[in-house]
Coordinates of C-alpha atoms in Angstrom, one line a residue:
X25 CA -21.9 -12.9 20.0
X26 CA -25.5 -12.7 20.7
X27 CA -26.8 -10.4 17.9
X28 CA -27.3 -12.1 14.5
X29 CA -25.0 -11.8 11.7
X30 CA -27.5 -12.5 8.5
X31 CA -31.0 -11.6 7.9
X32 CA -32.0 -14.3 5.6
X33 CA -35.4 -14.0 3.5
X34 CA -37.4 -16.0 3.2
X35 CA -37.2 -18.3 6.3
X36 CA -37.3 -21.7 4.3
X37 CA -36.9 -22.8 0.9
X38 CA -40.1 -23.3 -1.2
X39 CA -40.2 -25.3 -4.3
X40 CA -42.9 -26.1 -7.0
X41 CA -42.6 -29.8 -7.5
X42 CA -43.5 -31.6 -10.9
X43 CA -42.1 -34.6 -11.7
X44 CA -39.3 -34.0 -14.2
X45 CA -39.0 -30.2 -14.0
X46 CA -36.5 -28.5 -12.5
X47 CA -37.7 -25.9 -9.7
X48 CA -35.6 -22.9 -8.3
X49 CA -35.9 -20.7 -5.4
X50 CA -33.7 -17.5 -4.5
X51 CA -32.7 -16.5 -0.7
X52 CA -31.4 -12.7 0.0
X53 CA -28.4 -12.3 2.8
X54 CA -28.5 -9.3 4.2
X55 CA -25.6 -8.2 6.5
X56 CA -26.5 -6.7 9.8
X57 CA -23.4 -5.7 10.9
X58 CA -20.7 -3.2 10.1
X59 CA -18.1 -5.9 8.9
X60 CA -17.4 -8.1 5.7
X61 CA -19.2 -11.2 5.9
X62 CA -17.9 -14.4 4.0
X63 CA -20.5 -16.8 4.0
X64 CA -21.0 -20.6 2.6
X65 CA -24.0 -23.0 1.6
X66 CA -24.2 -26.6 2.6
X67 CA -27.0 -29.2 2.2
X68 CA -27.4 -32.6 3.2
X69 CA -28.5 -33.9 -0.8
X70 CA -25.8 -32.3 -2.6
X71 CA -26.5 -34.3 -5.9
X72 CA -30.0 -33.0 -5.5
X73 CA -29.6 -29.7 -5.5
X74 CA -27.3 -27.0 -7.4
X75 CA -26.5 -23.6 -5.3
X76 CA -25.1 -20.7 -7.7
X77 CA -23.0 -19.1 -5.8
X78 CA -22.3 -21.3 -3.2
X79 CA -19.9 -19.1 -1.3
X80 CA -19.5 -15.5 -1.2
X81 CA -18.6 -12.1 0.4
X82 CA -21.4 -9.5 1.6
X83 CA -19.9 -6.0 2.5
X84 CA -21.1 -4.1 5.8
X85 CA -25.1 -3.5 5.5
X86 CA -25.5 -4.8 2.1
X87 CA -27.6 -7.9 0.1
X88 CA -26.1 -10.6 -1.6
X89 CA -28.6 -13.4 -3.0
X90 CA -27.8 -17.1 -4.6
X91 CA -30.4 -19.3 -6.1
X92 CA -30.8 -23.0 -5.4
X93 CA -32.1 -25.1 -8.3
X94 CA -33.7 -28.5 -7.1
X95 CA -32.8 -31.2 -10.3
X96 CA -35.7 -32.9 -12.0
X97 CA -37.2 -35.9 -10.0
X98 CA -38.4 -38.8 -11.4
X99 CA -40.6 -39.9 -8.0
X100 CA -42.8 -37.8 -6.1
X101 CA -41.6 -38.1 -2.4
X102 CA -45.1 -39.5 -0.3
X103 CA -47.3 -36.4 0.8
X104 CA -44.7 -33.6 -0.8
X105 CA -42.7 -34.2 2.8
X106 CA -39.0 -33.5 2.2
X107 CA -36.9 -34.0 5.0
X108 CA -33.8 -31.7 2.9
X109 CA -31.7 -29.1 5.1
X110 CA -29.8 -26.0 4.2
X111 CA -26.7 -24.7 6.1
X112 CA -25.7 -21.6 5.9
X113 CA -22.3 -20.7 7.9
X114 CA -20.9 -16.9 8.1
X115 CA -17.8 -15.4 9.9
X116 CA -16.5 -11.8 9.7
X117 CA -13.3 -11.5 7.5
X118 CA -11.1 -8.5 6.4
X119 CA -12.1 -6.3 3.5
X120 CA -9.0 -8.0 1.4
X121 CA -10.5 -11.0 1.5
X122 CA -11.7 -12.0 -1.8
X123 CA -13.8 -15.1 -3.0
X124 CA -10.9 -17.2 -4.1
X125 CA -9.7 -17.0 -0.3
X126 CA -12.9 -18.7 1.0
X127 CA -12.0 -22.3 2.3
X128 CA -13.4 -24.9 4.6
X129 CA -11.0 -23.9 7.1
X130 CA -12.1 -20.3 6.9
X131 CA -15.3 -21.6 9.0
X132 CA -13.7 -23.6 11.3
X133 CA -14.2 -22.6 15.2
X134 CA -11.1 -23.6 16.3
X135 CA -9.3 -21.0 18.8
X136 CA -12.8 -19.7 19.5
X137 CA -13.6 -18.1 16.4
X138 CA -17.2 -17.0 16.2
X139 CA -19.2 -18.7 13.0
X140 CA -22.8 -18.0 12.8
X141 CA -24.7 -21.5 11.4
X142 CA -28.6 -21.2 10.4
X143 CA -30.5 -24.3 9.1
X144 CA -33.1 -23.8 6.4
X145 CA -35.5 -26.5 5.7
X146 CA -36.9 -27.5 1.8
X147 CA -40.8 -27.1 1.6
X148 CA -42.6 -28.4 -1.7
X149 CA -45.3 -26.5 -3.3
X150 CA -47.9 -28.5 -5.5
X151 CA -48.4 -26.8 -8.7
X152 CA -51.4 -24.2 -9.0
X153 CA -54.1 -26.6 -11.0
X154 CA -55.5 -24.5 -14.4
X155 CA -58.7 -24.4 -15.8
X156 CA -58.9 -27.1 -19.0
X157 CA -61.3 -27.1 -21.9
X158 CA -62.2 -30.6 -22.6
X159 CA -64.6 -31.1 -26.1
X160 CA -67.9 -32.8 -25.2
X161 CA -70.5 -33.2 -27.9
X162 CA -68.6 -30.9 -30.2
X163 CA -68.6 -28.0 -27.9
X164 CA -65.7 -26.8 -25.6
X165 CA -66.6 -27.1 -21.9
X166 CA -64.3 -26.7 -18.8
X167 CA -64.0 -29.5 -16.9
X168 CA -65.5 -30.4 -13.5
X169 CA -62.8 -28.6 -11.2
X170 CA -63.2 -25.1 -13.1
X171 CA -67.2 -25.6 -13.3
X172 CA -67.2 -26.1 -9.3
X173 CA -65.8 -22.8 -9.1
X174 CA -67.9 -21.1 -11.6
X175 CA -71.0 -22.4 -10.2
X176 CA -70.9 -19.9 -7.3
X177 CA -70.5 -17.0 -9.5
X178 CA -73.8 -17.7 -11.5
X179 CA -76.2 -14.7 -11.6
X180 CA -80.1 -14.7 -11.5
X181 CA -80.6 -14.6 -15.2
X182 CA -79.4 -18.0 -15.9
X183 CA -76.1 -16.8 -17.7
X184 CA -72.9 -18.0 -15.6
X185 CA -70.4 -14.8 -15.0
X186 CA -67.0 -16.4 -15.8
X187 CA -64.3 -15.4 -13.8
X188 CA -60.9 -14.6 -15.7
X189 CA -58.5 -17.7 -15.7
X190 CA -55.3 -15.4 -13.5
X191 CA -57.6 -14.9 -11.0
X192 CA -58.1 -18.4 -9.8
X193 CA -54.7 -19.2 -10.4
X194 CA -54.1 -16.3 -8.2
X195 CA -56.6 -18.0 -5.8
X196 CA -54.4 -21.6 -5.6
X197 CA -51.3 -19.7 -5.2
X198 CA -52.3 -18.0 -2.1
X199 CA -53.1 -21.4 -0.6
X200 CA -50.1 -22.7 1.4
X201 CA -50.2 -26.2 3.1
X202 CA -49.8 -26.8 7.0
X203 CA -47.5 -28.7 8.8
X204 CA -48.9 -31.4 11.0
X205 CA -47.6 -32.7 14.3
X206 CA -45.7 -35.9 12.4
X207 CA -44.1 -32.9 10.1
X208 CA -42.9 -31.2 13.1
X209 CA -41.7 -34.5 15.0
X210 CA -39.7 -35.4 11.7
X211 CA -38.3 -32.3 11.6
X212 CA -36.9 -32.1 15.3
X213 CA -35.5 -35.7 14.3
X214 CA -33.7 -34.7 11.0
X215 CA -32.1 -31.7 13.0
X216 CA -31.0 -34.1 15.5
X217 CA -29.2 -36.4 13.3
X218 CA -27.5 -34.0 11.3
X219 CA -24.1 -33.1 12.1
X220 CA -21.0 -31.6 10.6
X221 CA -20.3 -34.9 9.0
X222 CA -23.5 -35.3 7.3
X223 CA -23.6 -31.6 5.7
X224 CA -22.0 -31.6 2.5
X225 CA -21.1 -28.9 0.0
X226 CA -23.7 -28.5 -3.4
X227 CA -22.3 -28.7 -6.6
X228 CA -22.0 -25.4 -8.8
X229 CA -24.8 -24.8 -11.2
X230 CA -24.8 -25.7 -14.8
X231 CA -25.0 -22.0 -15.6
X232 CA -22.2 -21.5 -13.0
X233 CA -20.1 -23.9 -15.3
X234 CA -20.8 -21.6 -18.2
X235 CA -19.4 -18.7 -16.1
X236 CA -16.4 -20.4 -15.5
X237 CA -15.9 -21.9 -18.9
X238 CA -16.1 -18.0 -19.9
X239 CA -13.5 -16.9 -17.0
X240 CA -11.2 -19.4 -18.3
X241 CA -11.4 -18.1 -21.9
X242 CA -10.5 -14.9 -21.0
X243 CA -7.9 -16.0 -19.1
X244 CA -6.7 -18.2 -21.6
X245 CA -6.8 -15.2 -23.9
X246 CA -5.2 -13.0 -21.7
X247 CA -2.4 -15.7 -21.0
X248 CA -2.2 -16.0 -25.0
X249 CA -1.5 -12.1 -25.4
X250 CA 1.3 -12.2 -22.8
X251 CA 2.7 -15.1 -24.2
X252 CA 2.4 -13.1 -28.1
X253 CA 4.1 -9.8 -26.3
X254 CA 6.9 -11.8 -24.8
X255 CA 7.5 -13.8 -28.1
X256 CA 7.7 -10.6 -29.9
X257 CA 10.5 -9.0 -27.1
X258 CA 12.4 -12.5 -27.7
X259 CA 12.2 -11.6 -31.5
X260 CA 13.5 -8.0 -31.0
X261 CA 16.2 -9.4 -28.8
X262 CA 17.4 -12.2 -31.4
X263 CA 17.5 -9.4 -34.2
X264 CA 19.7 -7.2 -31.8
X265 CA 22.1 -10.0 -31.2
X266 CA 22.1 -11.1 -34.6
X267 CA 22.9 -7.2 -35.7
X268 CA 25.7 -7.4 -32.9
X269 CA 26.7 -10.8 -34.0
X270 CA 27.1 -9.4 -37.6
X271 CA 29.2 -5.9 -36.3
X272 CA 31.5 -8.1 -34.1
X273 CA 32.5 -10.6 -37.3
X274 CA 33.1 -7.3 -39.3
X275 CA 35.0 -6.0 -36.8
X276 CA 36.8 -9.0 -36.4
X277 CA 37.4 -9.2 -40.0
X278 CA 39.0 -5.9 -40.2
X279 CA 41.1 -6.4 -37.2
X280 CA 42.5 -9.7 -39.0
X281 CA 43.2 -7.1 -42.2
X282 CA 44.9 -4.5 -40.2
X283 CA 47.1 -7.3 -38.5
X284 CA 47.7 -8.6 -41.8
X285 CA 48.8 -5.1 -43.3
X286 CA 50.9 -4.9 -40.3
X287 CA 53.2 -8.1 -40.7
X288 CA 53.8 -6.8 -44.4
X289 CA 55.2 -3.8 -43.5
X290 CA 57.2 -5.5 -40.5
X291 CA 58.5 -7.9 -43.1
X292 CA 59.6 -4.8 -45.3
X293 CA 61.5 -3.1 -43.1
X294 CA 63.4 -6.1 -42.0
X295 CA 64.5 -6.8 -45.5
X296 CA 65.6 -2.9 -45.5
X297 CA 67.5 -2.8 -42.5
X298 CA 71.7 -3.2 -42.6
X299 CA 73.6 -2.4 -45.9
X300 CA 74.3 -5.0 -49.0
X301 CA 77.9 -7.0 -48.7
X302 CA 78.6 -5.6 -52.0
X303 CA 78.1 -1.9 -50.7
X304 CA 80.4 -3.1 -47.5
X305 CA 83.0 -4.2 -50.0
X306 CA 83.3 -1.6 -51.8
X307 CA 83.4 1.0 -49.0
X308 CA 86.3 -1.0 -47.7
X309 CA 88.6 -1.0 -51.0
X310 CA 87.8 3.0 -50.8
X311 CA 89.0 3.0 -47.3
X312 CA 92.0 0.9 -48.4
X313 CA 92.6 2.9 -51.1
X314 CA 92.5 6.4 -49.4
X315 CA 94.8 5.3 -46.8
X316 CA 97.3 4.2 -49.1
X317 CA 97.6 7.8 -50.5
X318 CA 97.3 9.3 -47.1
X319 CA 100.0 7.5 -45.8
X320 CA 102.8 6.3 -48.3

């Protein structure tokens, strides 16, 4: 595949370097294809930078951005030269792919799969100086740097035409340090030494951990609601079973009572079956007497 999938703006990460202060840089990724793209951000110094988010899905012809935060540094590098590198990997995925499906195996080149890799270098910029008022002989005066800038704007009347502070700051911000031959040589050597084993995944940003905590809280809340609903269903089931058990007990007692009644009735019938012995004797006696008179 000869055409590039991503349009990356800006092409390098610029950080305003100040001791013991964090600095952030935003990168915009543009999907130049008609397919869904999954991307992943890696760096050679994962303990030094935080990326939020470090993975994501970009819709066709859409854009996505991530923020890189450089942690506060206690020591400044010589001449503000930084050899850190960032690697952005991307590959086409299906429309059903989610961020949870993005793993390291997704960017494996096994089987001839096309994975685009773009490297970004880190550039450190010194902060723009601001005019400082210094007290001198009971009067407030600008420092030497600010006075040097003001001397150019003097008017013939002897009064100084002081430019507004925001204009001075803007002039300093437009200045960018140029890279010399040694820097280019060092960058080439760094790119030659950078391999897949040297590239590691960056840590998620602290703000990202807060978002993850919020998501976890929401998930826990939803799970608790599900558990509560299940408990209510279990309680209803227990009540139904208790009612059925009481009904069964009542029916059993009624059956026992009916069985006892039937037994009593059977006993009464057994007592009344047959004739008493005295009754039989009297009938026999009457029969003998009658026979005697009938046959003299």
